[in-house]
N, CA, C and O atoms as a DFTB+ gen file, in Angstrom:
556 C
 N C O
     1  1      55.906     147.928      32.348
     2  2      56.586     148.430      33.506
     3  2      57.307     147.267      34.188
     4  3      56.768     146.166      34.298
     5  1      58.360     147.493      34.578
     6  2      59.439     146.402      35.132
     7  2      58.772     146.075      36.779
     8  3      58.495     146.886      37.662
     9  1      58.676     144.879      36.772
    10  2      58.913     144.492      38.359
    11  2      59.673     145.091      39.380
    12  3      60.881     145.299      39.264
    13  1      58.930     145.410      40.495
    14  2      59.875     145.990      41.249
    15  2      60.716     145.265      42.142
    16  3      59.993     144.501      42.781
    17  1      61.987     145.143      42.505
    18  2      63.013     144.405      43.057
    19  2      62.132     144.525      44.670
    20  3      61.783     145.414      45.447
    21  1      62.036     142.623      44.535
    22  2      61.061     142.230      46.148
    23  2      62.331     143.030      47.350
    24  3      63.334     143.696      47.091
    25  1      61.850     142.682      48.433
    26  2      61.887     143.340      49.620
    27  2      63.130     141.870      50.049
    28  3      62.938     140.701      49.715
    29  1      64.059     142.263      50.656
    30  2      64.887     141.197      51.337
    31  2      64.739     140.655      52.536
    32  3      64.183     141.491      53.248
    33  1      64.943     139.730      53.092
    34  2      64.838     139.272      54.810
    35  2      65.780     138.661      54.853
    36  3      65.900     137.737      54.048
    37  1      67.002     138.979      55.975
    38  2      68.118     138.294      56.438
    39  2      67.262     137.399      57.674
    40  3      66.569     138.019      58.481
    41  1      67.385     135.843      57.740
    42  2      67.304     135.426      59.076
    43  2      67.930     134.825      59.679
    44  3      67.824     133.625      59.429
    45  1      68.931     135.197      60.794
    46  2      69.928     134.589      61.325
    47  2      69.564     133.356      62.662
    48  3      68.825     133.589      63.619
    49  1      70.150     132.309      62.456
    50  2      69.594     131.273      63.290
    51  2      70.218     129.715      62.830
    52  3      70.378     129.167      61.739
    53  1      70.429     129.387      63.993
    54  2      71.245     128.507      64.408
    55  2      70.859     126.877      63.319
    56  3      71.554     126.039      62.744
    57  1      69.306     127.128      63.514
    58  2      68.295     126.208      63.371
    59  2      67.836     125.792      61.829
    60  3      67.119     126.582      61.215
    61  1      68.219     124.647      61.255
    62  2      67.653     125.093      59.425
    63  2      66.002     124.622      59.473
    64  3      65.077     124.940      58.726
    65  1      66.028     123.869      60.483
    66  2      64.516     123.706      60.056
    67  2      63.849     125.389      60.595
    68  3      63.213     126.159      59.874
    69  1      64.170     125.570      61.803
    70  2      63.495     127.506      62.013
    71  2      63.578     128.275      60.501
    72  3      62.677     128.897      59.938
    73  1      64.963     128.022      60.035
    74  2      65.202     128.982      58.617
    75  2      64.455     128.438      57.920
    76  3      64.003     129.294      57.160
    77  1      64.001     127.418      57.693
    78  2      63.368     126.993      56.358
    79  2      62.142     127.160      56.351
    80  3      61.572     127.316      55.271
    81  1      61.260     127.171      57.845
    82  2      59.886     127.481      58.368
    83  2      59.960     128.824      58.328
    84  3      58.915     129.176      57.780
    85  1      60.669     129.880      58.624
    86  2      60.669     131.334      58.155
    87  2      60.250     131.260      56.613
    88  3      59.199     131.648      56.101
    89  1      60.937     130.885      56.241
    90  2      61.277     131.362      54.814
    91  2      60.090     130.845      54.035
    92  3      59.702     131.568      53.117
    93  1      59.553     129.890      54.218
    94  2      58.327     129.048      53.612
    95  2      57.010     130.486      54.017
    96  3      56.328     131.210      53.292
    97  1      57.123     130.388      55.119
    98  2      56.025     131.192      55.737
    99  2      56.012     132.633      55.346
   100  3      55.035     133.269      54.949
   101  1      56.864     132.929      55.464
   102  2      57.418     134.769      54.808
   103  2      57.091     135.211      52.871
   104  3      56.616     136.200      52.314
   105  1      57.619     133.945      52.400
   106  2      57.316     133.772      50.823
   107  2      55.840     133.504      50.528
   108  3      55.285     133.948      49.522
   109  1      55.181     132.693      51.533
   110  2      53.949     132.484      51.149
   111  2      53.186     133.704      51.013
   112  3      52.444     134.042      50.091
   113  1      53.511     134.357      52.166
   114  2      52.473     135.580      52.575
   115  2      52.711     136.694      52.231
   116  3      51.812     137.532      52.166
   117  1      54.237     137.028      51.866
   118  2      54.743     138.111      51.958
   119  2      55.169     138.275      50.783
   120  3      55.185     137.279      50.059
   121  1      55.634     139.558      50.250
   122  2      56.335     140.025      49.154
   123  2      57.965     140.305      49.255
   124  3      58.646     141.323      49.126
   125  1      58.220     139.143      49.501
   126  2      59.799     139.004      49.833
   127  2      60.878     137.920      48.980
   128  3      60.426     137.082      48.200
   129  1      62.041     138.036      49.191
   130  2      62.817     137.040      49.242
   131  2      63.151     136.500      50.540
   132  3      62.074     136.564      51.133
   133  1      64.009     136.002      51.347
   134  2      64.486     135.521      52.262
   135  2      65.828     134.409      51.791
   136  3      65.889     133.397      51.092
   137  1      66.910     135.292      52.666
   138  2      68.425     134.372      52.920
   139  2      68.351     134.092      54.490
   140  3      67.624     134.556      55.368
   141  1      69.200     133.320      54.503
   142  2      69.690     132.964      55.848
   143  2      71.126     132.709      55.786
   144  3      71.876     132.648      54.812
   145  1      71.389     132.548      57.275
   146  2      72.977     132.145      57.695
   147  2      72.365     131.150      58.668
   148  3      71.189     131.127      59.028
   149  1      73.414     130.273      59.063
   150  2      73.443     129.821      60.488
   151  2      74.269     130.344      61.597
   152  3      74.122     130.045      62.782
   153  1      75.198     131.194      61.082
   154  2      76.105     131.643      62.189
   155  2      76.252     133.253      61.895
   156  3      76.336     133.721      60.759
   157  1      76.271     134.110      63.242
   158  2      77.026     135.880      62.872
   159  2      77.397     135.976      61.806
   160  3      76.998     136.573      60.806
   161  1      78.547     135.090      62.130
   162  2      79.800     135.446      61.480
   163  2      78.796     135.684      59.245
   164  3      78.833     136.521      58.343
   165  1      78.280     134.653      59.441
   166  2      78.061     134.790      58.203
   167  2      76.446     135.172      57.849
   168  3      75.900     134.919      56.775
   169  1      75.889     135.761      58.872
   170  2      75.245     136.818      58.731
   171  2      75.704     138.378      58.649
   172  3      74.911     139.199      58.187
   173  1      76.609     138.658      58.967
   174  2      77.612     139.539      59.009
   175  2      77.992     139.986      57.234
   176  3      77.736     140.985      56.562
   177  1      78.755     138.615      56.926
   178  2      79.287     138.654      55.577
   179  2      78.148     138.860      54.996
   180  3      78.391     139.682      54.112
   181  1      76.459     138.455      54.960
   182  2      76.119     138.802      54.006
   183  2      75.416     140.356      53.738
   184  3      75.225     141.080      52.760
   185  1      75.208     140.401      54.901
   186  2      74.714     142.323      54.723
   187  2      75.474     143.127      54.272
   188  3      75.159     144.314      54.187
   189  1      77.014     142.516      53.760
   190  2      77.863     143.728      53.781
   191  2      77.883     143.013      52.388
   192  3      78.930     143.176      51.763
   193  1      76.790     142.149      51.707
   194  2      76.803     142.386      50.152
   195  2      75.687     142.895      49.726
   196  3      75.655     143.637      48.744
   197  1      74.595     142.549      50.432
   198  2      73.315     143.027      50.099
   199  2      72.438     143.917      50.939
   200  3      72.630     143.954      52.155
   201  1      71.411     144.696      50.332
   202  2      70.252     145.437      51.109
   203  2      69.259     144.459      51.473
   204  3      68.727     143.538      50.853
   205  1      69.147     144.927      52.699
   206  2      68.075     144.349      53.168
   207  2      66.740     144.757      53.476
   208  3      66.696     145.852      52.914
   209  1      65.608     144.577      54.015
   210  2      64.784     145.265      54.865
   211  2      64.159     144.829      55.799
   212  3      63.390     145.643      56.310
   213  1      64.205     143.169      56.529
   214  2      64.334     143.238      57.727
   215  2      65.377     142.371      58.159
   216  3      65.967     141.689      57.320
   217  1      65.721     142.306      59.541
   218  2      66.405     141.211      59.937
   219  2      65.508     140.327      60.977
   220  3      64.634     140.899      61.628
   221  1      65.676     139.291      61.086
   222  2      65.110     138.176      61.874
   223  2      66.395     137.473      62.445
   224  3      67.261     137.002      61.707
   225  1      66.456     137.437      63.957
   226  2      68.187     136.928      64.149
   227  2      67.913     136.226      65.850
   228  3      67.303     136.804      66.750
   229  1      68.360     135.269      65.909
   230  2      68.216     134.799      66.926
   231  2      68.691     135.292      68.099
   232  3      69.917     135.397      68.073
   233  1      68.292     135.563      68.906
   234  2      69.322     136.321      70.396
   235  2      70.364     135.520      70.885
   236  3      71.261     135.954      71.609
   237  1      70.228     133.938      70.366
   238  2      71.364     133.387      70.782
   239  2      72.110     132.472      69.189
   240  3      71.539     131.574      68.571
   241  1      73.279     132.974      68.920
   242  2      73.506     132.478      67.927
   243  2      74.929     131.449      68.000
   244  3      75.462     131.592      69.100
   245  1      75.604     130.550      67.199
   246  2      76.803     129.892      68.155
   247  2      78.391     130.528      68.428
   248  3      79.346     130.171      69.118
   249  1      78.103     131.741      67.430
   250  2      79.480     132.434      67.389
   251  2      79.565     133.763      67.859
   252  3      80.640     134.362      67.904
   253  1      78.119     134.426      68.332
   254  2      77.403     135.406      69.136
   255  2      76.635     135.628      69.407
   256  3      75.712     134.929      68.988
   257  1      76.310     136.713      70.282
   258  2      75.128     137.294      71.218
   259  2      74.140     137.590      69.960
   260  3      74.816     137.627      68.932
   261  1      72.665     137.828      69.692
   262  2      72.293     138.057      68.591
   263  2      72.299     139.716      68.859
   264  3      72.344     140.510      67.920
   265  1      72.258     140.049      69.981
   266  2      71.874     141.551      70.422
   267  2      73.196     142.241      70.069
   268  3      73.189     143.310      69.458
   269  1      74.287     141.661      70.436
   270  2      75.931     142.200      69.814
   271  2      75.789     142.329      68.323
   272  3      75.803     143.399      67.714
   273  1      75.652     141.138      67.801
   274  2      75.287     141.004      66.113
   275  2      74.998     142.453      65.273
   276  3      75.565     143.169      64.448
   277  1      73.319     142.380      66.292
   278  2      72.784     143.452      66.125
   279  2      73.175     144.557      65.769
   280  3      73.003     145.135      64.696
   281  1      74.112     145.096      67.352
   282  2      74.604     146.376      67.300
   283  2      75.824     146.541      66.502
   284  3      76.311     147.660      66.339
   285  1      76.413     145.335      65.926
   286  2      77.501     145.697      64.510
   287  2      77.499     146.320      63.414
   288  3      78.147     147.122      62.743
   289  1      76.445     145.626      63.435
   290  2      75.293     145.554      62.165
   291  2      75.049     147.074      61.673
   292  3      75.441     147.666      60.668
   293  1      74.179     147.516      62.866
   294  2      73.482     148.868      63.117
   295  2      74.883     149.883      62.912
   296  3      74.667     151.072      62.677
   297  1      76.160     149.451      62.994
   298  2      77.642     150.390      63.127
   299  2      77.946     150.428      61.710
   300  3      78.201     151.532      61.228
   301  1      77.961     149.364      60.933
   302  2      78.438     149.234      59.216
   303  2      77.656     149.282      58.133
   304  3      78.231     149.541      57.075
   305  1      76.266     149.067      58.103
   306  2      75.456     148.597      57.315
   307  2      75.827     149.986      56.566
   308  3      76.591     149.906      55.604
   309  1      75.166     151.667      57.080
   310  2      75.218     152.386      56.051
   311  2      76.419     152.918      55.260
   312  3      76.483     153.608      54.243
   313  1      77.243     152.436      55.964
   314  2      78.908     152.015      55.589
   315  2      79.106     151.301      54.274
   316  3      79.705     151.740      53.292
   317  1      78.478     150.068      54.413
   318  2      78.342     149.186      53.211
   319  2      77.221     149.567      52.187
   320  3      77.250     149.033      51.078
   321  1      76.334     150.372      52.469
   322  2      75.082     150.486      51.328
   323  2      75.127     151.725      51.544
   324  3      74.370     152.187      52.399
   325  1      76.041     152.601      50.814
   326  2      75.536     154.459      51.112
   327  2      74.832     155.251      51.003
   328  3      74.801     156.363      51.530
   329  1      73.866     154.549      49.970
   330  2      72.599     155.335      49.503
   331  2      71.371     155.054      51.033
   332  3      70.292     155.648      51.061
   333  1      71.654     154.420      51.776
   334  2      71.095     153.794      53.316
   335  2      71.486     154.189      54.508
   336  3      72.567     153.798      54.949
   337  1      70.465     155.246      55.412
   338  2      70.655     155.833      56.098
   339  2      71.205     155.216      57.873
   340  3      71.872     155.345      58.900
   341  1      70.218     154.491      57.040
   342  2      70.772     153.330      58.645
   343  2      69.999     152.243      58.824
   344  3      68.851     152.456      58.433
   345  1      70.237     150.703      59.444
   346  2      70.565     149.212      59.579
   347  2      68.743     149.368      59.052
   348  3      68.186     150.442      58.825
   349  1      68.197     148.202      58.971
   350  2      66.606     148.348      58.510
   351  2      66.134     147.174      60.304
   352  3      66.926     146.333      60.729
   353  1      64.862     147.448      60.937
   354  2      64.379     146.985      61.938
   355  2      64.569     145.606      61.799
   356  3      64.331     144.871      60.841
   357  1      65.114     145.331      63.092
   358  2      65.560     143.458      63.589
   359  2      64.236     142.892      64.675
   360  3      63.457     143.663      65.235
   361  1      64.208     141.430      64.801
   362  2      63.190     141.188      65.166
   363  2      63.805     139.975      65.628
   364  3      64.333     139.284      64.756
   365  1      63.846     139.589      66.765
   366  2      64.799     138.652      67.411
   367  2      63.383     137.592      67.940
   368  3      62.179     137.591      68.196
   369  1      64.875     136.584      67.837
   370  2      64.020     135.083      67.811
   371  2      65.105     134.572      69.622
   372  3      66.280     134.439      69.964
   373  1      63.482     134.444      70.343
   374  2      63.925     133.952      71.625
   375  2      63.682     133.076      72.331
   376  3      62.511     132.775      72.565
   377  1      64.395     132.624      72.701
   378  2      63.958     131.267      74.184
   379  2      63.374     131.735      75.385
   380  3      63.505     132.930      75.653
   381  1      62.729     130.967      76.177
   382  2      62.504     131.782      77.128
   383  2      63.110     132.048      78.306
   384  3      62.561     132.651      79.228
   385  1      63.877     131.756      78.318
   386  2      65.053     132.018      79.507
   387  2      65.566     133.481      78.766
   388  3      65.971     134.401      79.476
   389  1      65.523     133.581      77.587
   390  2      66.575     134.973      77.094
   391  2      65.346     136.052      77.555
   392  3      65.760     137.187      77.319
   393  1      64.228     136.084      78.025
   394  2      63.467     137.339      78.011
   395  2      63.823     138.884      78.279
   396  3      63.644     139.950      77.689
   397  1      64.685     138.260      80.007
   398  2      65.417     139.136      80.793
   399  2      66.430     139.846      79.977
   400  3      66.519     141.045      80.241
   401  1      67.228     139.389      79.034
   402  2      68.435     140.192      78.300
   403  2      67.450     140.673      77.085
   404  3      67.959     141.714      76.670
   405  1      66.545     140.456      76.503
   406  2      66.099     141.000      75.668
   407  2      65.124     141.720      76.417
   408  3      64.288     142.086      75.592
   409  1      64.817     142.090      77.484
   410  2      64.055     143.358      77.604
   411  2      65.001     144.440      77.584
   412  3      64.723     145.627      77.417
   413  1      66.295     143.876      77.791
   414  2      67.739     145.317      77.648
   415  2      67.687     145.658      76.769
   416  3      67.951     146.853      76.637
   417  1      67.289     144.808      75.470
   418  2      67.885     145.861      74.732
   419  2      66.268     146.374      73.271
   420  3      66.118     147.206      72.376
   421  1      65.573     145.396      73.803
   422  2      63.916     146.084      73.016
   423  2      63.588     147.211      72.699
   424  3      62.858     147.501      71.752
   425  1      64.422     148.421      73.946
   426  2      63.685     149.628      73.680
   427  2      65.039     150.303      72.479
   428  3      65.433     151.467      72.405
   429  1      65.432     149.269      71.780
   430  2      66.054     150.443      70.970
   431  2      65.234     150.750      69.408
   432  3      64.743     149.890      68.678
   433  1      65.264     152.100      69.197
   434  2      63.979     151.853      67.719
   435  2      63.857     151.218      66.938
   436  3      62.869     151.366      66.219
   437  1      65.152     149.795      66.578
   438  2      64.733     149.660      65.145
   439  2      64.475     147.618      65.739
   440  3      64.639     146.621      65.036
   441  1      64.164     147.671      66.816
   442  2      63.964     146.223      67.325
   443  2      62.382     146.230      67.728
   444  3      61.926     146.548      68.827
   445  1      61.611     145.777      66.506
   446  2      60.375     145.590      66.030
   447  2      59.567     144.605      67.254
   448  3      58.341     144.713      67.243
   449  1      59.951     143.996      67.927
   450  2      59.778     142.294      68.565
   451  2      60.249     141.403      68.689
   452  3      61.337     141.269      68.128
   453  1      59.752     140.393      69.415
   454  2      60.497     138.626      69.310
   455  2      59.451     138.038      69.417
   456  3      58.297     138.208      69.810
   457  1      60.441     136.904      68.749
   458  2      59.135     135.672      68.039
   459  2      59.568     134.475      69.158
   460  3      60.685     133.958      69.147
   461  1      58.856     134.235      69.808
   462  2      59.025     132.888      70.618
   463  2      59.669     131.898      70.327
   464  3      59.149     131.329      69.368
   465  1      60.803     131.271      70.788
   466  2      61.012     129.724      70.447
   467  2      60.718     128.544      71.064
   468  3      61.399     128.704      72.077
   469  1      60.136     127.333      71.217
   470  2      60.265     127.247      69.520
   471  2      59.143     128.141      68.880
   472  3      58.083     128.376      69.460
   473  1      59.493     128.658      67.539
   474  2      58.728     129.078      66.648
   475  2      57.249     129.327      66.729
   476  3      56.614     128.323      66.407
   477  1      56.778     129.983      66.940
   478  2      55.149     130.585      67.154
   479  2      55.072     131.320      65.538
   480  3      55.506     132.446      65.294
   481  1      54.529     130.558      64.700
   482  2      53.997     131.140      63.754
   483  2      52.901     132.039      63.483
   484  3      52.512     132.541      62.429
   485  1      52.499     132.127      64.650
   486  2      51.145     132.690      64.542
   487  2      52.159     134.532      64.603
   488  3      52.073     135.425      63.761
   489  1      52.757     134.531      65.507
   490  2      53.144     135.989      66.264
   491  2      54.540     136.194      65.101
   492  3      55.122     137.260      64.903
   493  1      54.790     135.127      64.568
   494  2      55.653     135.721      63.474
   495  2      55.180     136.498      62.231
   496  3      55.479     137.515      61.604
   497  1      54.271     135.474      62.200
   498  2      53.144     136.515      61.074
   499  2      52.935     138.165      61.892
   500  3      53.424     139.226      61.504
   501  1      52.049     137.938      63.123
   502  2      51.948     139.367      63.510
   503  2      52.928     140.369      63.551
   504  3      52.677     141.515      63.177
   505  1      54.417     139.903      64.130
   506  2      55.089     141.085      63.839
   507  2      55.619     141.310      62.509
   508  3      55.699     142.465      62.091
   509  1      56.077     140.094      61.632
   510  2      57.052     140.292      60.484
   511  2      55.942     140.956      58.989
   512  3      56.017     141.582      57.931
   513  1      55.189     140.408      59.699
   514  2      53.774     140.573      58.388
   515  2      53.664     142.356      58.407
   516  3      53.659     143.179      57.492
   517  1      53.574     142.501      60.060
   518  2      53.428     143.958      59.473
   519  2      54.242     145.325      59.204
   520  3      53.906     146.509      59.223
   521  1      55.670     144.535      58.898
   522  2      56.489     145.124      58.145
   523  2      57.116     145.155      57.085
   524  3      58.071     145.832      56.703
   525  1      56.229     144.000      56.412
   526  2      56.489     143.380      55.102
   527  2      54.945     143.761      54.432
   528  3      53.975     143.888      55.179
   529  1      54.811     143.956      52.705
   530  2      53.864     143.858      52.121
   531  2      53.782     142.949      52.014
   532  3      54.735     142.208      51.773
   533  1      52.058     142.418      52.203
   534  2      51.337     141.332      51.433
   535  2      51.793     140.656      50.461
   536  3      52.746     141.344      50.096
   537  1      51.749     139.762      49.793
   538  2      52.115     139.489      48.818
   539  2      50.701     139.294      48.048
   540  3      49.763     138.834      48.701
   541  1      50.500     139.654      46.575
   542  2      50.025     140.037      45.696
   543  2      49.100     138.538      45.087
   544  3      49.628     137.464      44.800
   545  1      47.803     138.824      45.018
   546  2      47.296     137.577      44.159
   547  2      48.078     137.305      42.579
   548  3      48.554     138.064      41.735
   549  1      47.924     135.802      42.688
   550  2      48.822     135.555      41.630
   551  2      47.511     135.622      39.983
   552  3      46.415     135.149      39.682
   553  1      48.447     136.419      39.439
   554  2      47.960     136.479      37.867
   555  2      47.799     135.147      37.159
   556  3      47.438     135.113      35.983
């Protein structure tokens, strides 16, 4: 029986060491791949090549709002992937000064949480973990 094609994670963020500490941490635990961008703009370009299933995106990014991002995102995705009903749950990465603009826009359904910056690994695991499978003891 063929492997089944892992689970994707877009994480958008300014930061390569944040991206590279995602991505270390997400692969370890999780049954994923993980890409990144550093900027919208080319977080943007890449959803409109690939499926995803979550996003991780900073609320503040250098070429936009991450919450604008967001709601682009949420406008084209099933546009770009038709067999996909709509964008897969985002999970925004925040400072703490951004709390106030991200309580605007939290209550929308497919915005899972935020992960503290700097980086709280502990609460990244808690939210991202539990929308990702485990990843599997190795054979």
């Amino acid at each position: 029986m063929p492997e089944p094609t892992p689970l994707r994670v877009l994480v958008a963020d300014e930061s390569l060491p944040n991206r590279r500490l995602i991505r270390e941490l997400l692969t370890a635990f999780c049954a994923c791949e993980v890409d990144d961008a550093a900027s919208g703009e080319h977080a943007f370009e890449r959803i409109t090549q690939r499926e995803y299933a979550l996003f991780l995106v900073a609320f503040t990014l250098p070429d936009i709002n991450g919450a604008l991002l967001d709601r682009m995102i949420a406008r084209v995705y099933s546009r770009c992937h038709p067999t996909i009903l709509s964008a897969p749950p985002v999970i925004f990465l925040i400072r703490p000064d951004e709390s106030a603009e991200f309580n605007a826009v939290k209550r929308d359904a497919r915005v899972r949480g935020a992960v503290p910056l700097p980086l709280s690994l502990d609460v990244l695991m808690q939210v991202a973990g539990s929308l990702l499978p485990p990843k599997g003891p190795a054979l």
